[in-house]
XYZ file of C-alpha atoms in Angstrom:
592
model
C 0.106 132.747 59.234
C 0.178 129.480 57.292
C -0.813 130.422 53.902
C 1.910 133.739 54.524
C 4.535 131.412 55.473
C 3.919 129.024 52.389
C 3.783 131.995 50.467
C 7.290 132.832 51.642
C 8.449 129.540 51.057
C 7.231 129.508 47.480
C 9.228 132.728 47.076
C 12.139 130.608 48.201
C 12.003 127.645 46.094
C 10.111 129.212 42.833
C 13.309 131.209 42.273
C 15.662 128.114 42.620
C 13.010 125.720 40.005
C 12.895 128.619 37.291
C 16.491 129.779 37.543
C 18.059 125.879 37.614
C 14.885 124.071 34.560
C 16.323 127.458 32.354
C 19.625 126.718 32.925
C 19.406 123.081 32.301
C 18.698 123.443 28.630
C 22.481 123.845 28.093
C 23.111 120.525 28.146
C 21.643 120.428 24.455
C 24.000 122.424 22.898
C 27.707 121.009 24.784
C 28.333 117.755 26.455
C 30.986 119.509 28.582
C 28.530 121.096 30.782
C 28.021 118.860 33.628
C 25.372 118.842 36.570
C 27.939 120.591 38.883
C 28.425 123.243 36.321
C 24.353 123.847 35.614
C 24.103 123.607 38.955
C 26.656 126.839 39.847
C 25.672 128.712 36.951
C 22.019 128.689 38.607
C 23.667 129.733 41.983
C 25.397 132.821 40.392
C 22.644 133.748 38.577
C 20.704 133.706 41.769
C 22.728 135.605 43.700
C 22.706 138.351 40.741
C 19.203 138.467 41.212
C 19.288 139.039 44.515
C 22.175 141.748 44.627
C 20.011 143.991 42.248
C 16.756 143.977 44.164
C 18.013 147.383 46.349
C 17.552 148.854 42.858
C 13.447 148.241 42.509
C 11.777 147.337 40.027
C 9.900 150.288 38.815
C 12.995 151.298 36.242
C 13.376 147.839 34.660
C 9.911 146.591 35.250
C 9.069 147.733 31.885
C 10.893 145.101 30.065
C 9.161 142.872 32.180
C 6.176 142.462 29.736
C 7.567 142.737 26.605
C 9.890 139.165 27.653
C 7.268 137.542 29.123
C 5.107 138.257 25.892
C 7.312 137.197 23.853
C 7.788 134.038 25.723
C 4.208 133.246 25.732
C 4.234 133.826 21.626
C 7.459 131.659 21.293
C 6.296 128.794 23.074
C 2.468 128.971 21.559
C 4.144 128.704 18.324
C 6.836 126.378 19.251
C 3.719 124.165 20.167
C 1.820 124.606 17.018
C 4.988 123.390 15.127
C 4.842 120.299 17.003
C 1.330 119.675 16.731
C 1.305 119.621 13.049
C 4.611 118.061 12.366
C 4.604 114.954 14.864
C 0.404 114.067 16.235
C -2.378 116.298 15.108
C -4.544 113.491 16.470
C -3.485 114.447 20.303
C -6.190 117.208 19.992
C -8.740 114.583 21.356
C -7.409 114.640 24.623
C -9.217 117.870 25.246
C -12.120 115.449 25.912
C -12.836 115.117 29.219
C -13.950 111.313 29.090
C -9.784 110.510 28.937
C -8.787 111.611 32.340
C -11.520 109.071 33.487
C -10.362 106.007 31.506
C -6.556 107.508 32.564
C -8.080 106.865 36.434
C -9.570 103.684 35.596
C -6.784 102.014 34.132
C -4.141 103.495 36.116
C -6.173 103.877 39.590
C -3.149 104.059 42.390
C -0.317 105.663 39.822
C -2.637 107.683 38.354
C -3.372 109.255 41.908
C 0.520 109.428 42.412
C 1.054 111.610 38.962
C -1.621 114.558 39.348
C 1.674 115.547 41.379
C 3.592 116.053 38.576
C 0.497 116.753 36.392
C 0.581 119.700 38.843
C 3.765 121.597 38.195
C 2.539 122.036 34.819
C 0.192 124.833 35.889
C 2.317 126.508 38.477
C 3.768 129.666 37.783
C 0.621 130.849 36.833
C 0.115 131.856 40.423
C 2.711 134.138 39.875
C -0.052 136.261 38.245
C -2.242 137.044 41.059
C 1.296 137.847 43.289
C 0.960 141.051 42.855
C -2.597 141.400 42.734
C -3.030 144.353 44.268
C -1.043 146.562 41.946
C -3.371 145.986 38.764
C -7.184 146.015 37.984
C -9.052 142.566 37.612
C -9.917 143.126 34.580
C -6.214 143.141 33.213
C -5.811 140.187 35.280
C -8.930 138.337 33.808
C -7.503 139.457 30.348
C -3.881 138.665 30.396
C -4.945 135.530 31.649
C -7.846 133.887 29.138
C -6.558 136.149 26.264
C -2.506 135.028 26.416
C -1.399 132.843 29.380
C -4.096 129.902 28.946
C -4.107 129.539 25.723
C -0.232 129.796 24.955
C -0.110 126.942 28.145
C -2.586 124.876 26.266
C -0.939 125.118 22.699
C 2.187 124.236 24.319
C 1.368 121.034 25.916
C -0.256 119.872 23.256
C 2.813 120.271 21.013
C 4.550 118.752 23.595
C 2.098 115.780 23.929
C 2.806 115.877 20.021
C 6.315 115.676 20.615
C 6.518 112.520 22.945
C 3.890 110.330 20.772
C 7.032 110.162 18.474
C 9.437 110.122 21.171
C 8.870 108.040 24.273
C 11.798 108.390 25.520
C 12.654 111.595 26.019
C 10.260 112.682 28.590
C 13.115 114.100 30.899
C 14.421 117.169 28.076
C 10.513 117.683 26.227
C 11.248 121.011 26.012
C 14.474 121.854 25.044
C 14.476 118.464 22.682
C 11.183 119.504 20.933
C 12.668 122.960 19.670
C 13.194 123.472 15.917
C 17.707 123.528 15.762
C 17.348 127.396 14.374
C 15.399 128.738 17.614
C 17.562 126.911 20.025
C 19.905 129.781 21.217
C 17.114 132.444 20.926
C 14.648 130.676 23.220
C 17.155 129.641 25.858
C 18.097 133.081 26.569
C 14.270 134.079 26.857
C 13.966 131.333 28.821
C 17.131 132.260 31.245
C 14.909 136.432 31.427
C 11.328 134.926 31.673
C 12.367 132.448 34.600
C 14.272 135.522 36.437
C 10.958 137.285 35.866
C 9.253 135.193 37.409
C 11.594 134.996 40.313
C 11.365 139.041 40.381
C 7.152 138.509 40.867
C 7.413 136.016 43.482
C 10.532 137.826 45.240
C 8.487 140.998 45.052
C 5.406 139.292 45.995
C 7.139 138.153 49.469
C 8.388 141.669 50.282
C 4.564 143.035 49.853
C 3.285 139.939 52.533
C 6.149 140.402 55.255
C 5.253 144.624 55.037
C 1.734 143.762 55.463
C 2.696 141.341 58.265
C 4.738 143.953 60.187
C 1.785 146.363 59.800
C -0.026 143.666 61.419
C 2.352 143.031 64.153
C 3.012 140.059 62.768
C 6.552 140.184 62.012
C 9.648 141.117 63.781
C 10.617 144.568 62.807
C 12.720 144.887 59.652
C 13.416 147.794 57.515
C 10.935 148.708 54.528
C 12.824 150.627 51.591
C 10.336 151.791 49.053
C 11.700 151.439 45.542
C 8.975 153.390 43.784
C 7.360 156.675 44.403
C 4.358 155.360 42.158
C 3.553 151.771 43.211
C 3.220 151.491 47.353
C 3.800 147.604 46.767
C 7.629 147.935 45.353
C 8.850 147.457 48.796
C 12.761 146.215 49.394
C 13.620 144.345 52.707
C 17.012 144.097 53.094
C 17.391 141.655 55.733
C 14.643 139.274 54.015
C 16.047 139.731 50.732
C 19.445 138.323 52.082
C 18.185 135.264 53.888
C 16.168 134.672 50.673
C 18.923 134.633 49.338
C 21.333 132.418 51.435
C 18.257 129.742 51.534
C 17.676 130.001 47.976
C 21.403 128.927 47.295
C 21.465 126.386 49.565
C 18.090 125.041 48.693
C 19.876 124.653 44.858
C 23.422 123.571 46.475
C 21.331 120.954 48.972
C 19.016 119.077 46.477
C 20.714 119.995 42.844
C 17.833 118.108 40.827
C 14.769 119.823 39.062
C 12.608 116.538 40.454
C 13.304 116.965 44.296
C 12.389 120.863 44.436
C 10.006 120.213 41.621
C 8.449 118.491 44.670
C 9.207 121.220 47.042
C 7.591 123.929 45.337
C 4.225 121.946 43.976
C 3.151 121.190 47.833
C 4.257 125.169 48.988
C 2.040 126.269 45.946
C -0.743 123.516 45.834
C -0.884 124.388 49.981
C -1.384 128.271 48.994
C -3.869 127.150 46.660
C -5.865 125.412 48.794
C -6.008 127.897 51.763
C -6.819 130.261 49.232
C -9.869 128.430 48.015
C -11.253 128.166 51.858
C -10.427 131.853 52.322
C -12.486 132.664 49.657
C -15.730 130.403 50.790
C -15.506 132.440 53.956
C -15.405 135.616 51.387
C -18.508 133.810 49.609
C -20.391 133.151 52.905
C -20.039 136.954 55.092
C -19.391 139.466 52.126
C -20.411 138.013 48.660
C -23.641 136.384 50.618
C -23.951 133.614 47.626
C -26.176 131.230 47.244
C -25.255 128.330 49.708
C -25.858 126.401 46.984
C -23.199 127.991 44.656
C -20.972 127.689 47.417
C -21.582 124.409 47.882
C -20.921 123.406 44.359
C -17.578 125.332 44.638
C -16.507 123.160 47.324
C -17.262 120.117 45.802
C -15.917 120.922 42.178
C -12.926 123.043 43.112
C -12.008 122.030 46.468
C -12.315 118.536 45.733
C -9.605 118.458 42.776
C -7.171 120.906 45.078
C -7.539 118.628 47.995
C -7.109 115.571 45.310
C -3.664 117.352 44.197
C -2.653 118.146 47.542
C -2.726 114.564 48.533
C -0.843 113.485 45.996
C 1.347 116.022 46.290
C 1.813 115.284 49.798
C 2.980 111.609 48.523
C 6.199 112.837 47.902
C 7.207 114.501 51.480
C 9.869 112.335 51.709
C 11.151 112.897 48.443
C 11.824 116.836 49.183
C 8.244 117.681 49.622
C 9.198 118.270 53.616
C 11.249 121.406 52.440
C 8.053 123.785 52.327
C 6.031 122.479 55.397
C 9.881 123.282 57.213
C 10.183 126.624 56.061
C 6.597 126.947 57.297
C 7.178 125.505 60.735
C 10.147 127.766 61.009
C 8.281 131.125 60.155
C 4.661 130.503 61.839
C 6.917 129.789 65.125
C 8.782 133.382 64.310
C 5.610 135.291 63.421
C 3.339 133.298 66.200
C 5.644 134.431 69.126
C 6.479 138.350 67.930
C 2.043 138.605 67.242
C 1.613 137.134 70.450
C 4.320 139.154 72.860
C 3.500 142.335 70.547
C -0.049 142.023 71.792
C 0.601 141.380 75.118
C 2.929 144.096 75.064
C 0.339 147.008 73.901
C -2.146 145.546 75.677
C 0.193 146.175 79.351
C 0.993 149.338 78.388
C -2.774 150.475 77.363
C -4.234 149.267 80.572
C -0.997 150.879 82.879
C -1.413 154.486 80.474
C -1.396 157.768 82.554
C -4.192 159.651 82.407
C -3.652 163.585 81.884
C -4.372 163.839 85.516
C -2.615 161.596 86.890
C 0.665 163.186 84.761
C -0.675 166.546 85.999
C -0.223 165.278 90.196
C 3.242 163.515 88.890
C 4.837 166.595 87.730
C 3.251 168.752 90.776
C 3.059 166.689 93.454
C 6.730 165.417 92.848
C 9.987 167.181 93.534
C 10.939 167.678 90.526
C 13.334 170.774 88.824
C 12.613 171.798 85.426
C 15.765 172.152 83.320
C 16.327 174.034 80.198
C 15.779 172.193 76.849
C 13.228 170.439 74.634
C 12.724 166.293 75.061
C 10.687 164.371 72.774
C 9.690 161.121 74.305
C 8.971 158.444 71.457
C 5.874 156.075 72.015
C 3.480 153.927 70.309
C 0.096 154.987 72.097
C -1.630 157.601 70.236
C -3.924 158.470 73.623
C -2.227 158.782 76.923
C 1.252 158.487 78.330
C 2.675 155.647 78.291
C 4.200 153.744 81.609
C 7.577 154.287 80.992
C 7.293 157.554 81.899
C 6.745 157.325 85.671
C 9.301 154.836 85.672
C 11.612 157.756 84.339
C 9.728 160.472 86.603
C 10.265 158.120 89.180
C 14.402 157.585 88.639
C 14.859 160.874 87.344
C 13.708 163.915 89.192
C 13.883 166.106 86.531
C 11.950 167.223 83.516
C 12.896 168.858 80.451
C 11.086 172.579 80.448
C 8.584 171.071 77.375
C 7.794 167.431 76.997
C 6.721 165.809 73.890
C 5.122 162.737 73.421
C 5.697 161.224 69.632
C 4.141 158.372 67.798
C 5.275 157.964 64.899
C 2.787 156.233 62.484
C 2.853 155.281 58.492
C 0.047 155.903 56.141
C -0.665 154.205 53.223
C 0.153 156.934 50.667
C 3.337 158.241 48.644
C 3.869 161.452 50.707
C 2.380 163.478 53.489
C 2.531 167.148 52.496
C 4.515 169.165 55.527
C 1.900 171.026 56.478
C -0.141 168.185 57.077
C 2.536 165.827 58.833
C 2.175 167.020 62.348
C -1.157 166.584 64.613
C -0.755 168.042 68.077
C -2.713 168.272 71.123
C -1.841 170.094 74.454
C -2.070 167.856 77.485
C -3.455 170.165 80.846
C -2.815 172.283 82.479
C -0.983 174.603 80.211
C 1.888 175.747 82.444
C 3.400 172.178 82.023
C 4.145 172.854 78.514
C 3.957 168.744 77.630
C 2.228 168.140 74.214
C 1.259 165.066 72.499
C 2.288 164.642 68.815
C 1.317 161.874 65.807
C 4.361 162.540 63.249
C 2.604 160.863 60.044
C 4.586 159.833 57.092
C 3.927 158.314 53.906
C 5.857 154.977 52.266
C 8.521 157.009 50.150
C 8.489 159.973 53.404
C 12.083 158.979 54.680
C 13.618 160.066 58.124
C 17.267 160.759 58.884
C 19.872 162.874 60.319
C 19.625 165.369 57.533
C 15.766 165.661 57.503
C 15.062 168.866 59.861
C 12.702 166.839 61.969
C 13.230 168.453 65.110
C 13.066 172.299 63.907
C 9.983 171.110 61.727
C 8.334 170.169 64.779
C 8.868 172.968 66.778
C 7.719 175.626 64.195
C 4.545 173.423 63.627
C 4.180 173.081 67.488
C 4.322 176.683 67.791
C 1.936 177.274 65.037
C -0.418 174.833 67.081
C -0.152 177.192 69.856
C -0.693 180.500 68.261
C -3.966 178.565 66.210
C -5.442 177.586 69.567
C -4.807 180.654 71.456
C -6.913 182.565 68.463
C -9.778 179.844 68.146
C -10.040 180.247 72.080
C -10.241 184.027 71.893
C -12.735 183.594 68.896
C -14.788 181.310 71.074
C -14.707 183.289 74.013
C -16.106 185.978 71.749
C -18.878 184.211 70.460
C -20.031 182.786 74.062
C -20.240 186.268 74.643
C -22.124 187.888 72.220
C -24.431 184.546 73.117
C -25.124 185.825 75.901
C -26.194 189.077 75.472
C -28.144 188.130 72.550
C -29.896 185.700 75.099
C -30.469 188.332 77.628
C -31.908 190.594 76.002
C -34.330 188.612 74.483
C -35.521 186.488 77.594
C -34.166 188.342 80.675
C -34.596 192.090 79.521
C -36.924 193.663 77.373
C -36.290 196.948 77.777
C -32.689 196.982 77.451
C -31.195 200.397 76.743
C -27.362 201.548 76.026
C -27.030 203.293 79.614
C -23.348 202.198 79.833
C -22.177 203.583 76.841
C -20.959 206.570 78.710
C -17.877 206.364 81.311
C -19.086 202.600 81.858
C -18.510 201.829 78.275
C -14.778 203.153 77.977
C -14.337 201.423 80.679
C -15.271 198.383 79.785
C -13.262 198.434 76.317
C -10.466 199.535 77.675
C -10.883 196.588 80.343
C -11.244 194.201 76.792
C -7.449 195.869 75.709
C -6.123 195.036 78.167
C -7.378 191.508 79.062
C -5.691 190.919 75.343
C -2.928 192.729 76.137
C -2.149 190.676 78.946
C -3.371 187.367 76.956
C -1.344 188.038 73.992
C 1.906 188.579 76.436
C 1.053 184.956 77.664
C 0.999 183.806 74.422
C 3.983 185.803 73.534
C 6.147 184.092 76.593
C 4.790 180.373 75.957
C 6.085 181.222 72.620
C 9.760 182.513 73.851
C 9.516 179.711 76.204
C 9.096 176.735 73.156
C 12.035 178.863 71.404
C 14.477 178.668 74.741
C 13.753 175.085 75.001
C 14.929 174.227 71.330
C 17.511 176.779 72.041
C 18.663 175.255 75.259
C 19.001 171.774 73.082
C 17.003 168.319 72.017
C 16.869 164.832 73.765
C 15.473 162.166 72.435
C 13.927 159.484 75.000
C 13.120 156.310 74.255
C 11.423 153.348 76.096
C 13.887 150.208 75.735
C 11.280 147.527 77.203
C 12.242 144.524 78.287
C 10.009 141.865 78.810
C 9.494 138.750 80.871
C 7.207 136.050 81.432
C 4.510 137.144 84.949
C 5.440 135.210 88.380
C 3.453 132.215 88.104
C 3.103 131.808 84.272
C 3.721 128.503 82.723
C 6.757 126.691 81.087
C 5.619 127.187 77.903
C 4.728 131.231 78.137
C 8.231 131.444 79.984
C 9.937 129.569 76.599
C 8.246 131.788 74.433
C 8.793 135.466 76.291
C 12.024 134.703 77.734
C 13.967 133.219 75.788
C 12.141 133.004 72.105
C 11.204 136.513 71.346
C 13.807 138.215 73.601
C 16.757 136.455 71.240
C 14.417 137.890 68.120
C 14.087 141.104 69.798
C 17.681 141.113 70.412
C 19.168 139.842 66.753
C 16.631 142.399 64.992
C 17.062 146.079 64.430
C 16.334 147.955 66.925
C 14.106 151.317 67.469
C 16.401 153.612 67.148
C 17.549 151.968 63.789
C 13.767 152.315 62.614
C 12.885 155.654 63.802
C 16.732 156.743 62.619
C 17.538 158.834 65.934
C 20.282 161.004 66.095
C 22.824 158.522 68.648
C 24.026 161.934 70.048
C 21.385 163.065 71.198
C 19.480 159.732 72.283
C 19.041 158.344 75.444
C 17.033 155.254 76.214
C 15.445 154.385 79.165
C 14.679 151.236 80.060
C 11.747 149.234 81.602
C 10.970 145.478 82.470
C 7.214 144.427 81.771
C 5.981 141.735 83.169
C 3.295 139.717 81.238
């Protein structure tokens, strides 16, 4: 929950760095632009950004890579320039043995700059934020074959650059580009840093989905952009608060330096949890050598933790912003994992049992009435509690009864034919069926889709298809049977019935499928009656408080924190997208 929340904050605050250092570089070419002008231009450029993420990236996503290459050519050869026309010599710091004397002679302020050092390898991270939509390979490549080496030929121009001009340490970049390729890199500096944004924007949609998959995240509403990449995910209540704190992030500290500090402790954080992540990866799946792992630790660990520290130098100086933001959203995702557990957990231990549904419905005094309800629920197995609390308010029961969960698999589409699984809950004169509707990430419910009438033919298929495999399988336990018997029990078994006995006996067999086909033929007329008759769709509205006896701090968290989440977030209904005319909710208190 901590690295995901960091990782949310760096989606805040990488958006506001990029957007406002691009921006900057207008200064060069007019003295009229002033701080509160950059500093507005960035804002409207952010919420641009912002406004256009309904639309996905999967259309203009292929520009993406074209800009960003030729960024990483521009600035490579931007750097080469410099090298040779100010400092060839700066080449030697590629030596190792400098950063030592750098420590030695600078000791406490050299400690104090790897902070700054830093930022000059973040972004990079933007790389991996969307790791799960390419191979490693093209990861591996784009990285040693472009984004290293352009970094390294940059800095070194720059480094080039300042041996010849001390003072202007503040503008490197925009100061150290030739006159002629001023205008053309600032605008591919204004795309590449809103491409960047886009990753790291993108990259925070595909974390909060996975979080809500986990239960880990109050529910929001997941809009798949592409039909092609399951990770091109739009949340439109996240991408609006984004939004509003990415603004006022930019509004509140208006200088590159303070969210410069910001972002390096949300990224150098992410880094680090990453790197312990992975010795836990090293140690139960990789099963390295624990000596390997131990001379990860101590190489790589060591200089994170090193630029953490010094990172962490700076909280006062902005570098609080991140570890807020984090506070903020491990308290939010803590308390909806926590109640969401407790929650599944009640209703999996208070379930009713086919049985006990079956001495419910007959024990009770209960009418049937005409029409078709379809009870929503998240257990796949059993019936969930709510329902005796209805049986128990309501003495009356639609003629069928079905049970739904709704669940989402992790493909594009779930063919029709394959959307329903349905199993019949005993005995069969109840006529209540459980159902798992399945859908995949671009499958999309609404008021148009013919859910209901979908569900009824497949229901009735289910019927027909069981009636036949039971008829098959009587069949076969039959001819089992004889074939049994007349090899163990009687050895001289001879067709004697085939007279009288024998028409008998087949006409018998018509008419036990006569009469078995009729009952399928009126559960069949009863299913179409029902839908007919009309559809109502229940569903549970729990509400849930903190157990007699439980303590202050489990009554803070279930009363009053995740009830005000549960009620300022959208609401079942809204995810399932119900018909309101034909909804009715009924609701139920837990107590846990």
């Amino acid at each position: 929950m901590l690295g995901t929340s960091m990782v949310i904050g760096d989606g805040i605050l990488t958006p506001s760095l990029s957007v406002l250092s691009a921006v900057v570089g207008i200064k060069q070419a007019t003295s009229a632009m002033t701080d509160d002008r950059i500093v507005w231009i960035s804002v409207a450029i952010l919420i641009g950004l912002f406004m256009v993420q309904r639309f996905g990236t999967d259309k203009i996503g292929y520009s993406f890579a074209p800009i960003i290459c030729i960024w990483f050519i521009m600035v490579a050869g931007i750097g080469v320039y410099n090298f040779i026309k100010f400092d060839p010599t700066v080449v030697k710091a590629l030596n190792p043995k400098y950063i030592v004397d750098y420590f030695r002679r600078n000791k406490h302020d050299a400690w104090i700059s790897i902070g700054g050092i830093v930022l000059a390898i973040t972004g990079t991270e933007a790389l991996f934020a969307d790791v799960g939509h390419f191979t490693v390979r093209s990861i591996q490549l784009s990285m040693c074959a472009i984004t290293y080496p352009a970094l390294v030929l940059t800095y070194a121009g720059q480094a080039s650059f300042l041996r010849k001009n001390h003072l202007l340490v503040a503008d490197t970049f925009f100061k150290s580009l030739p006159k002629p390729l001023y205008w053309p890199m600032f605008v591919v500096s204004v795309l590449s840093s809103i491409i960047s944004s886009q990753a790291m924007i993108s990259g925070t949609f595909s974390i909060i989905q996975q979080s809500l998959s986990l239960g880990c995240f109050p529910r929001v509403k997941i809009v798949h952009t592409s039909t092609k990449y399951a990770g091109q995910v739009y949340i439109p209540e996240v991408n609006y608060l984004l939004m509003l704190a990415c603004v006022g992030v930019t509004l509140g500290f208006r200088t590159l330096e303070r969210i410069g500090n910001a972002y390096g402790i949300a990224v150098v954080f992410v880094m680090t949890l990453t790197s312990s992540f992975l010795v836990l990866i090293m140690i139960m799946i990789w099963k390295t050598n624990i000596f390997l792992i131990i001379s990860y630790v101590l190489v790589i660990g060591s200089v994170e933790f090193l630029c953490l520290s010094s990172m962490l130098y700076k909280f006062d100086q902005g570098g609080y912003l991140p570890l807020a933001f984090a506070a903020v959203l491990m308290f939010v995702m803590f308390v909806w994992n926590d109640v969401h557990r407790k929650k599944y957990y009640y209703k999996l231990d208070h379930k009713i049992s086919p049985e006990q549904l079956k001495k419910t419905v007959i024990d009770g005094n209960f009418c049937r009435m005409p029409g078709l309800a379809i009870f929503y629920s998240e257990l796949v197995q059993g019936i969930p509690p709510i329902f005796n609390h209805y049986a128990a308010n309501v003495p009356a029961l639609h003629s069928v009864l079905v049970f739904v969960s709704i669940k989402s698999l992790p493909i594009s589409k779930v063919p029709l034919e394959e959307r329903f699984l349905f199993r019949r809950v005993e005995p069969k004169d109840l006529n209540v069926f459980r159902c798992v509707a399945r859908y995949g990430y671009t499958d999309v419910r609404n008021e148009n889709e013919p859910f209901e009438g979908l569900l009824v033919e497949k229901m009735k298929e289910f019927i027909k298809d069981s009636f036949w495999i039971s008829q098959r399988n009587n069949m076969h336990s039959t001819d089992e049977e004889i074939k049994f018997g007349i090899k163990e029990e009687v050895q001289d078994w001879t067709l004697v019935n085939s007279g009288e006995n024998g028409k008998e006996d087949s006409k018998r067999q018509v008419d036990d499928q006569d009469k078995q086909q009729d009952l399928l033929d009126r559960e069949i007329e009863a299913i179409d009656k029902a839908w007919r008759q009309g559809v109502v769709h229940l569903i549970g509205e729990n509400e849930v408080t903190a157990a007699e006896g439980a303590g202050i701090v489990s009554r803070l968290l279930i009363d009053y924190a995740y009830n005000f989440l549960k009620r300022n977030l959208r609401q079942t209904d809204q995810v399932f997208n119900i018909p309101h005319k034909r909804m009715l909710k009924v609701g139920m208190t837990y107590e846990i």
